[in-house]
């Protein structure tokens, strides 16, 4: 299915910005997963870089929901005079969708944004290895899983890299770039150039569990849940202490609900299992919330009710 109509080559040529030579070979980008992260990545790619994007999700209803949300983002930006109606129209036309992995066969750069689960990501990369061009770059938006492990599911580990966007993607400026053991310098530079073209600031991080952002953030959130579990303070008082006492924009428990408690738990498990360090042991209460289906804002209930 297509989101409106694709731009012709002539129409598109005038819209593409001047990129460094590292991005010149990237003509079309694929994004896997039409959830919050994938949709945000697709939106920024089309809206800022003006490159055509193929958004892939096996769930067609999720794809439709994602495109509806993208429309709302564009309408909001037009209403705030951040972009013109013409700019929004072109952004819509730059995005096409598919429900099959084969729909990514002609993309030059793929960004996978599926669930934070090694089994799921491994299966995706095995399939990408079959359907994508040999010269395509395969990036994963994993927030904690080893890039080297993911790359081992392909026969082109030199072209696999981590590209960890922050949530919400249209707002947050950082992208962590994580080369795997075999990632080539050329792929690293092309990935950095693409992220920069998206308007992001890049950091390059070693392939360690949790990288830098979540290696620091998740233990902080986990410790806050442990304080709540031990009844040392209420959720509200824990959050207020960090907001007003350390000038955090939001408290750790509110942030956990926003991220998703299932995502927080998955990352803590990766940290714990891959380091063997007891300081990364997930909170028992965090596991209970996830077992109950209380995943945070997205499910209507987490540490707080929404």
XYZ file of C-alpha atoms in Angstrom:
306
model
C 0.000 0.000 0.000
C 1.186 3.560 -0.580
C 0.824 6.677 1.525
C -0.610 9.074 -1.057
C 1.603 8.907 -4.160
C 5.348 8.614 -4.520
C 7.174 11.626 -5.852
C 8.638 11.293 -9.304
C 12.413 11.485 -9.565
C 12.240 14.972 -11.087
C 9.931 16.298 -8.365
C 12.086 14.780 -5.657
C 15.418 16.028 -6.986
C 14.666 19.611 -6.086
C 13.669 18.713 -2.535
C 16.752 16.797 -1.442
C 19.309 18.737 0.562
C 22.992 18.790 -0.227
C 24.620 15.991 1.745
C 28.219 15.087 2.362
C 29.671 12.439 0.086
C 29.077 9.862 2.820
C 25.313 10.090 2.262
C 25.244 10.356 -1.503
C 24.694 6.632 -1.980
C 21.672 6.584 0.339
C 18.698 7.159 -1.970
C 15.972 5.292 -0.071
C 15.628 4.344 3.603
C 13.683 1.451 5.091
C 12.271 1.461 8.630
C 11.037 -1.733 10.294
C 8.305 -1.311 12.902
C 5.443 1.195 12.823
C 5.315 1.630 16.583
C 6.279 4.792 18.416
C 9.995 4.535 17.687
C 9.771 3.305 14.094
C 7.162 5.873 13.174
C 9.279 8.628 14.729
C 12.342 7.532 12.755
C 10.356 7.371 9.505
C 8.840 10.796 10.195
C 12.186 12.495 10.863
C 13.826 10.808 7.869
C 11.151 12.018 5.461
C 10.474 15.376 7.097
C 14.072 16.484 7.653
C 16.313 14.639 5.188
C 13.618 14.593 2.453
C 14.623 11.043 1.516
C 12.008 8.478 0.447
C 11.107 6.075 3.251
C 9.589 2.591 3.142
C 7.856 1.880 6.473
C 7.484 -1.860 7.077
C 5.307 -3.581 9.673
C 3.698 -7.033 9.435
C 0.588 -5.596 11.110
C -1.312 -3.507 8.548
C -3.527 -1.916 11.196
C -0.404 -0.755 13.061
C 0.902 0.767 9.840
C -2.354 2.670 9.331
C -2.315 3.913 12.934
C 1.265 5.053 12.443
C 0.441 7.015 9.305
C -2.527 8.650 11.027
C -0.218 9.727 13.849
C 2.285 11.053 11.312
C -0.500 13.136 9.788
C -1.247 14.625 13.202
C 2.417 15.522 13.698
C 2.520 17.234 10.321
C -0.729 19.106 10.949
C 0.629 20.299 14.294
C 3.864 21.535 12.696
C 1.887 23.364 9.978
C -0.373 24.943 12.616
C 2.710 26.193 14.499
C 4.203 27.520 11.222
C 7.218 25.222 11.623
C 6.654 23.859 8.112
C 4.496 24.838 5.150
C 1.527 22.921 3.743
C 3.677 22.086 0.724
C 6.442 20.734 2.952
C 3.927 18.540 4.805
C 2.474 17.295 1.520
C 5.898 16.276 0.237
C 6.683 14.524 3.534
C 3.518 12.437 3.170
C 4.395 11.572 -0.400
C 7.897 10.503 0.575
C 6.557 7.729 2.827
C 5.382 4.416 1.397
C 4.443 1.311 3.379
C 4.730 -2.435 3.086
C 3.722 -5.423 5.190
C 6.373 -7.727 3.726
C 10.114 -7.744 4.246
C 10.570 -8.121 0.487
C 9.300 -4.546 0.191
C 12.727 -3.450 1.478
C 14.659 -5.084 -1.343
C 15.622 -1.793 -3.008
C 16.485 0.355 0.028
C 20.036 1.488 0.672
C 19.770 1.840 4.435
C 17.485 -0.083 6.822
C 16.738 0.925 10.419
C 15.113 -1.846 12.470
C 12.934 -0.630 15.354
C 11.190 -3.806 16.504
C 10.722 -5.003 20.104
C 13.772 -5.107 22.371
C 14.150 -8.863 22.062
C 17.194 -10.673 20.657
C 15.141 -13.527 19.195
C 12.887 -11.130 17.269
C 15.774 -8.983 16.058
C 17.817 -12.034 15.033
C 14.946 -13.315 12.889
C 14.549 -9.908 11.246
C 18.248 -9.644 10.398
C 18.338 -13.164 8.982
C 15.541 -12.136 6.639
C 17.144 -8.791 5.805
C 20.301 -10.685 4.906
C 18.295 -12.485 2.222
C 16.146 -9.677 0.803
C 18.382 -6.586 0.927
C 21.042 -5.579 -1.565
C 24.567 -6.660 -0.681
C 25.629 -3.022 -0.336
C 22.732 -2.015 1.940
C 23.547 -0.859 5.475
C 21.558 -2.683 8.166
C 21.062 -0.639 11.349
C 19.301 -1.629 14.542
C 17.650 0.769 16.976
C 18.323 -1.597 19.873
C 18.778 0.222 23.162
C 20.885 -2.447 24.874
C 21.457 -5.640 22.839
C 24.888 -6.463 21.412
C 25.318 -5.262 17.827
C 27.845 -8.047 17.278
C 25.249 -10.681 18.292
C 22.668 -9.191 15.927
C 25.201 -8.943 13.091
C 26.057 -12.640 13.496
C 22.681 -13.431 11.891
C 23.962 -12.069 8.570
C 26.854 -12.809 6.229
C 27.745 -9.095 6.072
C 28.548 -8.167 9.653
C 30.714 -5.326 8.336
C 27.522 -3.568 7.183
C 25.579 -3.920 10.458
C 25.564 -1.095 13.008
C 23.623 0.214 15.991
C 21.692 3.455 15.624
C 20.010 4.137 18.970
C 17.479 6.965 18.740
C 16.011 8.556 21.861
C 12.277 8.713 22.486
C 10.377 10.716 21.234
C 12.460 10.719 18.065
C 11.128 13.997 16.560
C 12.069 15.871 19.764
C 15.212 14.252 21.156
C 18.451 15.350 19.517
C 20.777 12.451 20.317
C 21.585 9.301 18.369
C 24.010 6.788 19.871
C 25.961 5.073 17.091
C 27.373 1.684 18.024
C 29.721 -0.200 15.684
C 29.829 -3.958 16.132
C 33.067 -5.904 16.215
C 33.166 -6.172 12.398
C 31.467 -2.893 11.382
C 33.513 -1.068 8.742
C 34.712 2.513 9.144
C 32.865 3.430 5.947
C 29.546 2.191 7.362
C 30.199 4.109 10.585
C 30.764 7.336 8.648
C 27.713 6.833 6.424
C 25.568 6.191 9.487
C 26.904 9.264 11.250
C 26.273 11.346 8.124
C 22.680 10.131 7.825
C 21.955 10.838 11.500
C 23.478 14.311 11.115
C 21.305 14.923 8.041
C 18.328 14.074 10.271
C 19.338 16.977 12.497
C 20.714 14.757 15.249
C 23.863 15.010 17.346
C 25.816 11.743 17.356
C 27.884 9.979 19.957
C 29.923 6.885 19.076
C 29.801 4.199 21.752
C 31.441 0.799 22.187
C 29.335 -2.342 21.828
C 28.736 -2.867 25.555
C 25.450 -3.879 27.259
C 23.166 -0.836 27.479
C 25.710 1.366 25.651
C 25.999 4.708 27.517
C 22.481 6.161 27.737
C 20.783 3.100 29.201
C 23.839 1.927 31.124
C 23.314 5.092 33.189
C 19.556 5.670 32.929
C 18.101 2.234 33.612
C 19.845 1.552 36.932
C 18.597 4.987 38.035
C 15.019 4.042 37.139
C 15.413 0.553 38.623
C 16.668 2.006 41.913
C 13.627 4.308 42.054
C 11.328 1.278 41.612
C 13.242 -0.520 44.387
C 12.666 2.450 46.711
C 8.960 2.238 45.900
C 8.996 -1.541 46.382
C 10.537 -1.111 49.854
C 7.941 1.548 50.726
C 10.656 4.054 51.600
C 8.676 6.780 49.812
C 5.601 7.195 47.602
C 5.920 7.349 43.829
C 4.942 11.010 43.918
C 7.549 11.871 46.557
C 10.311 9.986 44.724
C 9.533 11.866 41.511
C 9.163 15.233 43.250
C 12.506 14.765 44.995
C 14.318 14.245 41.706
C 12.445 16.987 39.829
C 12.807 19.722 42.427
C 15.939 18.461 44.166
C 18.089 17.719 41.111
C 16.267 19.716 38.407
C 15.267 16.661 36.361
C 12.536 17.469 33.781
C 10.503 14.505 35.079
C 10.831 12.005 37.891
C 12.280 8.523 37.283
C 8.973 6.719 37.809
C 7.063 8.999 35.448
C 9.866 8.520 32.928
C 9.652 4.728 33.343
C 5.932 4.828 32.562
C 6.633 6.964 29.504
C 9.369 4.632 28.223
C 7.318 1.511 28.994
C 7.950 -0.722 31.999
C 8.353 -3.729 29.706
C 11.145 -1.928 27.856
C 12.818 -0.928 31.130
C 12.633 -4.536 32.351
C 14.013 -5.913 29.081
C 16.996 -3.556 29.218
C 17.704 -4.351 32.881
C 17.664 -8.061 32.045
C 20.158 -7.512 29.225
C 22.434 -5.553 31.579
C 22.154 -8.183 34.320
C 22.598 -11.218 32.074
C 25.437 -9.803 30.006
C 27.502 -8.297 32.816
C 26.719 -10.802 35.589
C 26.796 -7.850 37.978
C 24.176 -7.954 40.758
C 23.856 -4.159 40.719
C 21.838 -4.551 37.512
C 19.325 -7.019 39.009
C 15.814 -5.923 37.928
C 13.440 -4.861 40.684
C 10.943 -7.557 41.699
C 8.200 -4.929 41.599
C 9.150 -3.946 38.046
C 8.695 -7.576 36.990
C 5.325 -7.729 38.782
C 4.042 -4.652 36.975
C 5.003 -6.153 33.621
C 3.458 -9.522 34.544
C 0.217 -7.696 35.372
C 0.216 -5.935 32.008
C 0.762 -2.572 33.700
C 3.259 -1.318 31.147
C 2.937 2.412 31.674
C 1.284 5.195 29.737
C 0.790 3.086 26.591
C -1.377 0.559 28.454
C -3.249 3.090 30.599
C -1.633 1.919 33.813
C 1.879 1.501 35.106
C 3.337 2.966 38.259
C 0.689 5.642 37.750
C -2.792 5.399 36.215
C -3.557 7.293 32.981
